[in-house]
mmCIF file of C-alpha atoms in Angstrom:
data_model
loop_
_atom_site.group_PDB
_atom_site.id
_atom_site.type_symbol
_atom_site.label_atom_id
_atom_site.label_comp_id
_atom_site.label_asym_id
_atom_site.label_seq_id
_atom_site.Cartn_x
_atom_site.Cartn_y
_atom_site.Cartn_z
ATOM 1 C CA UNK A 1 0.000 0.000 0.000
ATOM 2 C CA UNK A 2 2.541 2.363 0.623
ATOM 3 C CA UNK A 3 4.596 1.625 -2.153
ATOM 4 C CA UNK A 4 1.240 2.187 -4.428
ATOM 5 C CA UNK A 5 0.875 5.511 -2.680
ATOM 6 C CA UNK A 6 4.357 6.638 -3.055
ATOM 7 C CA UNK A 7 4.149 6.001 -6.665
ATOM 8 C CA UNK A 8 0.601 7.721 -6.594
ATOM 9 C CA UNK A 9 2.173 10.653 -5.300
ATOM 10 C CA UNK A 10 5.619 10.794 -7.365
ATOM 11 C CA UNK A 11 2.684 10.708 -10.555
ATOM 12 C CA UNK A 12 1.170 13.738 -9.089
ATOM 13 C CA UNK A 13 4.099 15.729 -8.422
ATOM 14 C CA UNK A 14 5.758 14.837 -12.675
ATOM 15 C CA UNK A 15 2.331 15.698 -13.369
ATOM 16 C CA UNK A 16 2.089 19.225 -11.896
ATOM 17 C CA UNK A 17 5.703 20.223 -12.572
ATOM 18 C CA UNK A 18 4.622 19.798 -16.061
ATOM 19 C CA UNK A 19 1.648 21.967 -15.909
ATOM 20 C CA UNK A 20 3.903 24.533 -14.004
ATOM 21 C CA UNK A 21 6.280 24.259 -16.966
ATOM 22 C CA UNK A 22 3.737 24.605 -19.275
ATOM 23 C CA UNK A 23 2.105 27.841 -17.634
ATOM 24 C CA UNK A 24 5.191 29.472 -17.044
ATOM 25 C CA UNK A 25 5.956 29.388 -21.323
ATOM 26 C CA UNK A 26 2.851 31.099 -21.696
ATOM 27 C CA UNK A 27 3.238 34.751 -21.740
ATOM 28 C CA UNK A 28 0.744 37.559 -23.574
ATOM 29 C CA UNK A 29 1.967 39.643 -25.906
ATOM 30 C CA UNK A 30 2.645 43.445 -24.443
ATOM 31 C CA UNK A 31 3.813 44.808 -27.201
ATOM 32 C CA UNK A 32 3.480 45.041 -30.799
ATOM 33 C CA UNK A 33 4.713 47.786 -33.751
ATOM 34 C CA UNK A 34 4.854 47.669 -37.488
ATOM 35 C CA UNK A 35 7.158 49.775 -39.404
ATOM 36 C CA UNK A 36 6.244 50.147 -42.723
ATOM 37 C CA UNK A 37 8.937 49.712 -45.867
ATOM 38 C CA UNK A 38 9.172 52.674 -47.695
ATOM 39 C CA UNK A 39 8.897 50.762 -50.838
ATOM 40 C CA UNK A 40 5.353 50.107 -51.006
ATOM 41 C CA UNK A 41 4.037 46.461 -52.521
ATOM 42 C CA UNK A 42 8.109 45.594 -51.966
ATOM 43 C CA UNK A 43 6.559 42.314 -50.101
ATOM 44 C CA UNK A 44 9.548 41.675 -47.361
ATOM 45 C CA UNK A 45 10.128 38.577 -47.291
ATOM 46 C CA UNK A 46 12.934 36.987 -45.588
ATOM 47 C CA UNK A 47 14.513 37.996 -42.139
ATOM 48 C CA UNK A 48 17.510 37.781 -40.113
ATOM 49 C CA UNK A 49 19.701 39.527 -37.620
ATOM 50 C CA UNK A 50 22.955 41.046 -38.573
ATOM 51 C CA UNK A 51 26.403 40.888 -37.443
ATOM 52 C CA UNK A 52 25.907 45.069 -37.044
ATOM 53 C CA UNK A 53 22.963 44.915 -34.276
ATOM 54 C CA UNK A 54 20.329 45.440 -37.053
ATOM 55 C CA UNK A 55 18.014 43.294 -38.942
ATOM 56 C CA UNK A 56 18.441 42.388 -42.554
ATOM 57 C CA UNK A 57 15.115 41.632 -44.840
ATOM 58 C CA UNK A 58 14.646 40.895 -48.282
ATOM 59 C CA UNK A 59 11.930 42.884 -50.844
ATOM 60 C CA UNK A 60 10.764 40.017 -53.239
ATOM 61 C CA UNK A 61 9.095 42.641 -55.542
ATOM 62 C CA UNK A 62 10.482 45.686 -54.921
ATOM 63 C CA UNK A 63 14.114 43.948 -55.694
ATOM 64 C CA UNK A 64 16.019 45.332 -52.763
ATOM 65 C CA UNK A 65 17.892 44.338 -49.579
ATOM 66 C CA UNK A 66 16.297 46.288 -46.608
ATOM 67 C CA UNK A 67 18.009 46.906 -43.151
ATOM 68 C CA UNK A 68 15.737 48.060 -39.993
ATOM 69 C CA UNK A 69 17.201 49.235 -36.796
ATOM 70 C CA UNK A 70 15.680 48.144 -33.623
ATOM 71 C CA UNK A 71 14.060 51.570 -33.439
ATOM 72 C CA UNK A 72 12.540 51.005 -36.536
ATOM 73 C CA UNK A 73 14.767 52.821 -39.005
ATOM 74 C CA UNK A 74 14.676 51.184 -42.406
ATOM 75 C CA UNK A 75 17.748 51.137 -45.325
ATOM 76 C CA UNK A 76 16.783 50.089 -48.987
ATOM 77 C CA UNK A 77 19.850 48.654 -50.938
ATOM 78 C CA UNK A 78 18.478 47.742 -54.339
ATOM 79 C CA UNK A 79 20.217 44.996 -56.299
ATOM 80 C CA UNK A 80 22.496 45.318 -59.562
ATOM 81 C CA UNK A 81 20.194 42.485 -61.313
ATOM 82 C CA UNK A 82 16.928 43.467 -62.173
ATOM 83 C CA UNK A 83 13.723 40.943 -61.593
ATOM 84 C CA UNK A 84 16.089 38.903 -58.990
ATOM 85 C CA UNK A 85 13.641 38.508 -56.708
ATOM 86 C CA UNK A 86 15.152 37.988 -53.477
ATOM 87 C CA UNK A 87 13.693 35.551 -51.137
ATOM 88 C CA UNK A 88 15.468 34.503 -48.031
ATOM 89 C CA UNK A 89 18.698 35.696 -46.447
ATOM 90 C CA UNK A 90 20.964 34.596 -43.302
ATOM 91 C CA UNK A 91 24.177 35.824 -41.686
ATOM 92 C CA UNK A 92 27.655 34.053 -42.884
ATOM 93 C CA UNK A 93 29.947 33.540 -40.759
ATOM 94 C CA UNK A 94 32.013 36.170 -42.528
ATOM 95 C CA UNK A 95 30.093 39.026 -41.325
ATOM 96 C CA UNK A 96 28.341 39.434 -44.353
ATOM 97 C CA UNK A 97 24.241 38.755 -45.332
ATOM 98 C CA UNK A 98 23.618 36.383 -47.842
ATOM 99 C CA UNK A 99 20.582 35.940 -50.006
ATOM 100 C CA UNK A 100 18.923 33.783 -52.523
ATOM 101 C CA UNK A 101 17.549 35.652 -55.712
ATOM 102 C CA UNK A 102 15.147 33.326 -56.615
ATOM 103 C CA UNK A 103 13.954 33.907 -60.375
ATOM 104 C CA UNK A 104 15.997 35.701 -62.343
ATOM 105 C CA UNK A 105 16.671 33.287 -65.317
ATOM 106 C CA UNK A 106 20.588 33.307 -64.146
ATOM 107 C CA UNK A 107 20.064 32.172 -60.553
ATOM 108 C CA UNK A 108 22.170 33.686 -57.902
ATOM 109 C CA UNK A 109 23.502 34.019 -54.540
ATOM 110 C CA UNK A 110 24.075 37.169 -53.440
ATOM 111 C CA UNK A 111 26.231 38.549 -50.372
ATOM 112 C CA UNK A 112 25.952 42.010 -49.068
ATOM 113 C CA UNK A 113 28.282 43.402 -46.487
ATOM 114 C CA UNK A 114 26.962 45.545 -43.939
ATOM 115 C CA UNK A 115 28.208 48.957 -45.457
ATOM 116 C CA UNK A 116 26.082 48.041 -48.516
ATOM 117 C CA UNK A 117 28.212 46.362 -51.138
ATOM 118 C CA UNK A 118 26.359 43.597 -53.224
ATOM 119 C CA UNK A 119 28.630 40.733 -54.879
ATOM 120 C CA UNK A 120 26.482 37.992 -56.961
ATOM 121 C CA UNK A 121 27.566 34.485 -57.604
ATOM 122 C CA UNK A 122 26.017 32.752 -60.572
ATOM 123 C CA UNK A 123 25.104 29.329 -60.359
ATOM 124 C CA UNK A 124 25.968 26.390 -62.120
ATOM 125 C CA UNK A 125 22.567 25.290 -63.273
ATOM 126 C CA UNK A 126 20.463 28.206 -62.508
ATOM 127 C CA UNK A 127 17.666 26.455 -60.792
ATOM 128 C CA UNK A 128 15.637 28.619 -58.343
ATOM 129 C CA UNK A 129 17.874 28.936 -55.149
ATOM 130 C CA UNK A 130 15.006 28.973 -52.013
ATOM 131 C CA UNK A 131 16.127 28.904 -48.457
ATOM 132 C CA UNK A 132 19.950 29.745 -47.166
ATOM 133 C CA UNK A 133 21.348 28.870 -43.725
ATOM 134 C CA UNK A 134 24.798 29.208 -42.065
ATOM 135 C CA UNK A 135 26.843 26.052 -42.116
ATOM 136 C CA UNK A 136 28.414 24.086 -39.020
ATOM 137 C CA UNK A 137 31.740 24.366 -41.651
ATOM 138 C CA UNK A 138 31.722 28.587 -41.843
ATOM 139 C CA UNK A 139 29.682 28.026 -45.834
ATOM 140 C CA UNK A 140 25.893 28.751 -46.221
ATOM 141 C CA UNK A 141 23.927 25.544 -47.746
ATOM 142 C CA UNK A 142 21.138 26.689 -49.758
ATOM 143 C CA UNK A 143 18.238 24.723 -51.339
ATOM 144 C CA UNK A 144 16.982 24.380 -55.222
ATOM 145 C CA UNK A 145 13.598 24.136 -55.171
ATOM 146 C CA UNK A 146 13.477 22.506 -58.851
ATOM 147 C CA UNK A 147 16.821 21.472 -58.638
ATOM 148 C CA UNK A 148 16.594 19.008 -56.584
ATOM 149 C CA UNK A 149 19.629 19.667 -54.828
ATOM 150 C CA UNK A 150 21.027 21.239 -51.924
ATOM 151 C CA UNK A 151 23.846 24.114 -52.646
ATOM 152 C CA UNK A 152 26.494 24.897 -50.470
ATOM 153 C CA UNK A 153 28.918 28.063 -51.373
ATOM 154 C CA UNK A 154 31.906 29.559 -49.499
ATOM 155 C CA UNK A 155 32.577 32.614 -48.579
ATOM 156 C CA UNK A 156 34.982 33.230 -51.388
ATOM 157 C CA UNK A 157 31.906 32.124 -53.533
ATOM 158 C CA UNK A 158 32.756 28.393 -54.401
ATOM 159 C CA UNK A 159 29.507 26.558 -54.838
ATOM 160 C CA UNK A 160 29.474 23.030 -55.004
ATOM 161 C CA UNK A 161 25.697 21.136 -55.371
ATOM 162 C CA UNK A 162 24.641 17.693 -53.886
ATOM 163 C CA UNK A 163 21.947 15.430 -55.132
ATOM 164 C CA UNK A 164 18.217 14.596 -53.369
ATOM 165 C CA UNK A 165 18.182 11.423 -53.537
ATOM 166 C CA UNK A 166 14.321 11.308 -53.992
ATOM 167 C CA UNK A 167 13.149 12.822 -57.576
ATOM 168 C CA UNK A 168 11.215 15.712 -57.570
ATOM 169 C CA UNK A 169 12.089 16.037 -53.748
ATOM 170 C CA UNK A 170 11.479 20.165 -53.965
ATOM 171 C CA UNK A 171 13.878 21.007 -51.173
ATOM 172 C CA UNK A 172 12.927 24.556 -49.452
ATOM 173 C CA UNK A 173 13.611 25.019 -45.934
ATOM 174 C CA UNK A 174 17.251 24.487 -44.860
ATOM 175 C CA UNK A 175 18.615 24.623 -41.321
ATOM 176 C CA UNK A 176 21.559 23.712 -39.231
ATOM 177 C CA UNK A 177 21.312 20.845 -36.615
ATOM 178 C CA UNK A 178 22.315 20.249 -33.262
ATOM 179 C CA UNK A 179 24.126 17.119 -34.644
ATOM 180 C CA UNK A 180 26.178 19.454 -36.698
ATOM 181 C CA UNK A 181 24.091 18.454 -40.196
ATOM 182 C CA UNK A 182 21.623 20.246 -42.918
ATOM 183 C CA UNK A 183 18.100 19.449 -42.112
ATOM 184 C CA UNK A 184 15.756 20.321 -44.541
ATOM 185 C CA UNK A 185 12.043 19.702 -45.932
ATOM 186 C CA UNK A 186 11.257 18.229 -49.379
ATOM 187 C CA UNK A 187 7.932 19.554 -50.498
ATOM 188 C CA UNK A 188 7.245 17.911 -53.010
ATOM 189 C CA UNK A 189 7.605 13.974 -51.813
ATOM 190 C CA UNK A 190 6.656 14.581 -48.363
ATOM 191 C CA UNK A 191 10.040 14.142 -46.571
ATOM 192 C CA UNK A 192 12.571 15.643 -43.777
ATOM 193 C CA UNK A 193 16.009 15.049 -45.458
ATOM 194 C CA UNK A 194 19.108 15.266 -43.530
ATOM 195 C CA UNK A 195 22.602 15.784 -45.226
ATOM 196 C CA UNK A 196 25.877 15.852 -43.673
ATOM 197 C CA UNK A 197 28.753 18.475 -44.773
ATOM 198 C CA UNK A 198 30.074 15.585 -47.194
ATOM 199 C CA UNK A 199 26.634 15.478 -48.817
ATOM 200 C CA UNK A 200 25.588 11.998 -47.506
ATOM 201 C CA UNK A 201 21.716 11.905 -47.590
ATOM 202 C CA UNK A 202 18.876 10.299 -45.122
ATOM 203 C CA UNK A 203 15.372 11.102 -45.530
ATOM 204 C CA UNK A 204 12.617 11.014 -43.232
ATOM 205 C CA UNK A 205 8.648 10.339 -44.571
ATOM 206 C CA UNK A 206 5.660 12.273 -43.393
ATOM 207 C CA UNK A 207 1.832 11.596 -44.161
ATOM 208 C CA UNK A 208 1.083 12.333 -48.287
ATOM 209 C CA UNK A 209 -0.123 15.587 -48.438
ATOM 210 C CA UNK A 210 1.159 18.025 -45.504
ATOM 211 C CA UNK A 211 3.681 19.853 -47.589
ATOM 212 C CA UNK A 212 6.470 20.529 -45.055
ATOM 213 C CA UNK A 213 8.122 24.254 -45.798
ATOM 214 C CA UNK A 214 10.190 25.728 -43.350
ATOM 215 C CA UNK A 215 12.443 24.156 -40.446
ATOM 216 C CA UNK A 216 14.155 25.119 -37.631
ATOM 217 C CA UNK A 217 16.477 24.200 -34.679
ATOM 218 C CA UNK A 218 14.321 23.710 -31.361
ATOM 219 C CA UNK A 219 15.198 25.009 -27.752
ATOM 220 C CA UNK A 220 15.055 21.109 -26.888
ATOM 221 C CA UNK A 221 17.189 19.637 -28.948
ATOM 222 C CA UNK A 222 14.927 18.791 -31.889
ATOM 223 C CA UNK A 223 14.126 20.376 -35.062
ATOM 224 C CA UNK A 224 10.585 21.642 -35.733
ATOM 225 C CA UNK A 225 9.342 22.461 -39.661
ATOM 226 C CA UNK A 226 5.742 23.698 -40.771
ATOM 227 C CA UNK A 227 3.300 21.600 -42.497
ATOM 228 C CA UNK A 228 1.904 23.916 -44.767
ATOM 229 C CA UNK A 229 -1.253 21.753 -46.032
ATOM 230 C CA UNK A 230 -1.133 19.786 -43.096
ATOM 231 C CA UNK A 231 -2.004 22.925 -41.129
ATOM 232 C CA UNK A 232 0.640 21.875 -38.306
ATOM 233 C CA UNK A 233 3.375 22.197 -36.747
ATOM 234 C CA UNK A 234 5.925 19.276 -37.179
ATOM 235 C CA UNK A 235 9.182 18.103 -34.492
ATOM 236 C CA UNK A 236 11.537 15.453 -35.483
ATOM 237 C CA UNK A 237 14.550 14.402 -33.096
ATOM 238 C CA UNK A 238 17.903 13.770 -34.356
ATOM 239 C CA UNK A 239 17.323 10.039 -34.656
ATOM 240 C CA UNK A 240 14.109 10.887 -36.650
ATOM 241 C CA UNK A 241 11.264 10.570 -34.233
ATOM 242 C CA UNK A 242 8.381 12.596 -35.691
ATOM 243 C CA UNK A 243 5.843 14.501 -33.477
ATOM 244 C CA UNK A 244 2.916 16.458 -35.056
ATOM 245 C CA UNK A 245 0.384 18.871 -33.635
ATOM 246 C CA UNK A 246 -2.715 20.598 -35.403
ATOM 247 C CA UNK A 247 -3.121 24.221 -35.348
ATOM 248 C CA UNK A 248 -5.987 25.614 -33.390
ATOM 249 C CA UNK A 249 -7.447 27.388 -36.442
ATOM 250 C CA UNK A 250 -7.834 25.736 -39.475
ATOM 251 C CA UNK A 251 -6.580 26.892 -43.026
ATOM 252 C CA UNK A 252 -4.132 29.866 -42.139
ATOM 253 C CA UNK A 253 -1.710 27.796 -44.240
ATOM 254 C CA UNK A 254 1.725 28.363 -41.493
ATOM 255 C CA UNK A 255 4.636 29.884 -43.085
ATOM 256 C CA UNK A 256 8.028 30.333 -41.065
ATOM 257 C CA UNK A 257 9.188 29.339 -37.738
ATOM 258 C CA UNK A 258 11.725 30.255 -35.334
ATOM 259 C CA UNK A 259 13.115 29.713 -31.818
ATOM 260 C CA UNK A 260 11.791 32.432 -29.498
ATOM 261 C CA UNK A 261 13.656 34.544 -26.993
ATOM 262 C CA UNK A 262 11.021 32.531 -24.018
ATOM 263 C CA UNK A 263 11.948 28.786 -24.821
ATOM 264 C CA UNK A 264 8.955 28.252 -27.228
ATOM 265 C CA UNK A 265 8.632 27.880 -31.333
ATOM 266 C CA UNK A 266 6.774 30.949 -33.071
ATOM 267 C CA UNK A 267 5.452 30.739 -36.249
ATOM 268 C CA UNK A 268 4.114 32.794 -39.220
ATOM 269 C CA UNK A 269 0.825 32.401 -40.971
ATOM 270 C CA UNK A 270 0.270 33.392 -44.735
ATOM 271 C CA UNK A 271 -3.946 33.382 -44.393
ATOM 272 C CA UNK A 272 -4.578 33.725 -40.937
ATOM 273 C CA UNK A 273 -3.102 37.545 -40.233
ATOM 274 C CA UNK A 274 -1.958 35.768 -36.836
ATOM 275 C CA UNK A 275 1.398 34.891 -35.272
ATOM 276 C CA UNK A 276 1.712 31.416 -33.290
ATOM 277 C CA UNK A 277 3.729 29.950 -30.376
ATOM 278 C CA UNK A 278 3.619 26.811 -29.615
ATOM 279 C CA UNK A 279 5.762 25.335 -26.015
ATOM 280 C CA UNK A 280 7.959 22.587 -26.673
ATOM 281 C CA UNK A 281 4.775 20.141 -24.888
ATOM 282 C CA UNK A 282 2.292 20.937 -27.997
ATOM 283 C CA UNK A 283 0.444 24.341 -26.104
ATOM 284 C CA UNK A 284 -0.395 26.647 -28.726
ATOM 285 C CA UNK A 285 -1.610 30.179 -29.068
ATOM 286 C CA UNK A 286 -2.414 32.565 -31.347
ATOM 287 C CA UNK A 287 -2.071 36.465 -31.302
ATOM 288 C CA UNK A 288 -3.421 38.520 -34.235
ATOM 289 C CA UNK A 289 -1.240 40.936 -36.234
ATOM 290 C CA UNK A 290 -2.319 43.083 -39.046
ATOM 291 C CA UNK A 291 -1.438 40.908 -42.114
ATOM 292 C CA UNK A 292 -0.529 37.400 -43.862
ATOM 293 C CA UNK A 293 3.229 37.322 -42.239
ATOM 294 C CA UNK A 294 6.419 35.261 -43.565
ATOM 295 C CA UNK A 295 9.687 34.655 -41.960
ATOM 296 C CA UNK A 296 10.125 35.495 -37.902
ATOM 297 C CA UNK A 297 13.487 35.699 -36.000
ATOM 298 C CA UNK A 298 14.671 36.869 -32.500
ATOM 299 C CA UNK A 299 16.346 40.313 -33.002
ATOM 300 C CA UNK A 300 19.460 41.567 -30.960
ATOM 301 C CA UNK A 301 16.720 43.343 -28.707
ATOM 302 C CA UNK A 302 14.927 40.204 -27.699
ATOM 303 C CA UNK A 303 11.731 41.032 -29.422
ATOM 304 C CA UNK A 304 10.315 38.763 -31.994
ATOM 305 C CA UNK A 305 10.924 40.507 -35.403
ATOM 306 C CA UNK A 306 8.887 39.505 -38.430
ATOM 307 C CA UNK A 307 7.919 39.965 -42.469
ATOM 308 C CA UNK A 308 4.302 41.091 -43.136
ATOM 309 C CA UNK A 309 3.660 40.391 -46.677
ATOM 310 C CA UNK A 310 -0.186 41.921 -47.513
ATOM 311 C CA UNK A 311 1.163 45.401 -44.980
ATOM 312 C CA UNK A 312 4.505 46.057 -46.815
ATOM 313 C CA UNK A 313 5.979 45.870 -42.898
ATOM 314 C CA UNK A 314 8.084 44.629 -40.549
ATOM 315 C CA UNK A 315 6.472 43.680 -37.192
ATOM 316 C CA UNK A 316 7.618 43.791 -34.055
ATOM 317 C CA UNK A 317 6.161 41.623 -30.870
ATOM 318 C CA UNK A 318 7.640 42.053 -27.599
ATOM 319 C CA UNK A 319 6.560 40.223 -24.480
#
């Protein structure tokens, strides 16, 4: 009997240190700004944070790199090419921001320092460069959408390309590990693929139909993507142990995700003018912004920084 009760008891306590650890992640917004771009219908896409204490942002349409401030002032740098369409962009390890420019008919990389010079590096086969990340080995890997490849280039602007092993994979989100390899989601087949620096492959099914886009490293050790058509969010450990959870509202079609400055994922959604966070135990919530939103990341000032697409803005949420 007291055995049973002991173990009764020990049940109790795991359970309400996990509902304590759940309540404590969950924190209401207190704060929340837009800043619009000065180029209007520019679209800002992708996001990152800068090796200069600002935050760096692509203009899809209006074919510029933008920079914003934390107090909200915004830089326009447009691009040599025209009709480059940039899409996403990341920090190299150089110091630099590099970008994908997406469909001009001569593909690119591109690589802007932080005083505002632009270098472009043509690729090989020219075939739609998505997603970019910073490498465990100092390169950014980059993905092909219809190439089915993943790209890796230097900083001195080497680019070498490594085969999907699954046809018509349509690689798009690309991010570094905790193991120290790519991860990254194939759209079209329905996979996580993981590919170490010497290009060796392993893929990872999901259910037909959920259309995983962007990935991320987790504050747990995993890595958590978006399932676009699935309409959740998606967690898969290093050893390939996939978790899913459904989004409270249904058909906001969830863009980009990020790590947030509290310990929890936040997410973008393209139809549902909302933000989400969801706690590393499934708890989600919703706040509503003023658009269809894109990328997110955690700027230097600890607020959640993000793309708003239909508002031609970057948002700002701090908790």
């Amino acid at each position: 009997m007291f055995k049973r009760r002991s173990l009764f008891l020990l049940r109790v306590v795991a359970l309400a240190l996990l509902v304590s650890a759940i309540l404590t992640q969950v924190t209401a917004a207190t704060s929340l700004i837009a800043y619009p771009v000065p180029t209007a219908g520019s679209w800002p896409y992708g996001l990152t944070t800068g090796s200069d204490g600002a935050l760096w942002f692509t203009e899809y349409y209006g074919n510029k790199i933008g920079r914003i401030t934390t107090d909200g002032v915004i830089t326009e740098y447009p691009l040599p090419t025209a009709g480059s369409y940039p899409l996403y962009i990341a920090a190299g390890s150089d110091g630099a921001l590099w970008f994908t420019e997406y469909l001009n008919p001569t593909s690119k990389i591109g690589r802007m320092t932080t005083s505002g010079v632009i270098t472009e590096y043509l690729l090989p086969t020219g075939v739609y460069p998505y997603d970019i990340t910073a490498g465990p080995d100092g390169a950014l890997w980059f993905t092909e959408l219809y190439g089915n490849r993943i790209g890796r280039i230097t900083t001195r602007g080497v680019v070498a390309e490594f085969p999907v092993p699954t046809a018509g994979s349509g690689p798009w989100g690309i991010t570094t590990g905790p193991d120290g390899a790519l991860w990254f989601t194939e759209n079209g087949v329905n996979k996580i693929g993981r590919m170490t620096p010497g290009g060796v492959v392993t893929e990872y099914p999901l259910l037909a139909g959920v259309s995983p886009i962007d990935i991320t490293a987790g504050p747990d050790g995993a890595l958590w993507f978006i399932e676009q058509a699935g309409n959740r969010i998606g967690r898969i450990t290093t050893r390939g142990v996939i978790s899913e959870y459904p989004l409270p509202t249904t058909g906001v079609a969830p863009l980009g995700i990020a790590t947030g400055p509290d310990g929890a994922l936040w997410f973008t959604e393209y139809y549902g003018a909302k933000l989400g966070r969801i706690t590393t135990y499934g708890f989600i919530r919703e706040f509503t912004i003023s658009s269809s939103s894109a990328s997110i990341t955690v700027g230097p000032d600890g607020a959640l920084w993000f793309t708003e697409l239909g508002a031609s803005a970057i948002g700002r949420l701090a908790q």
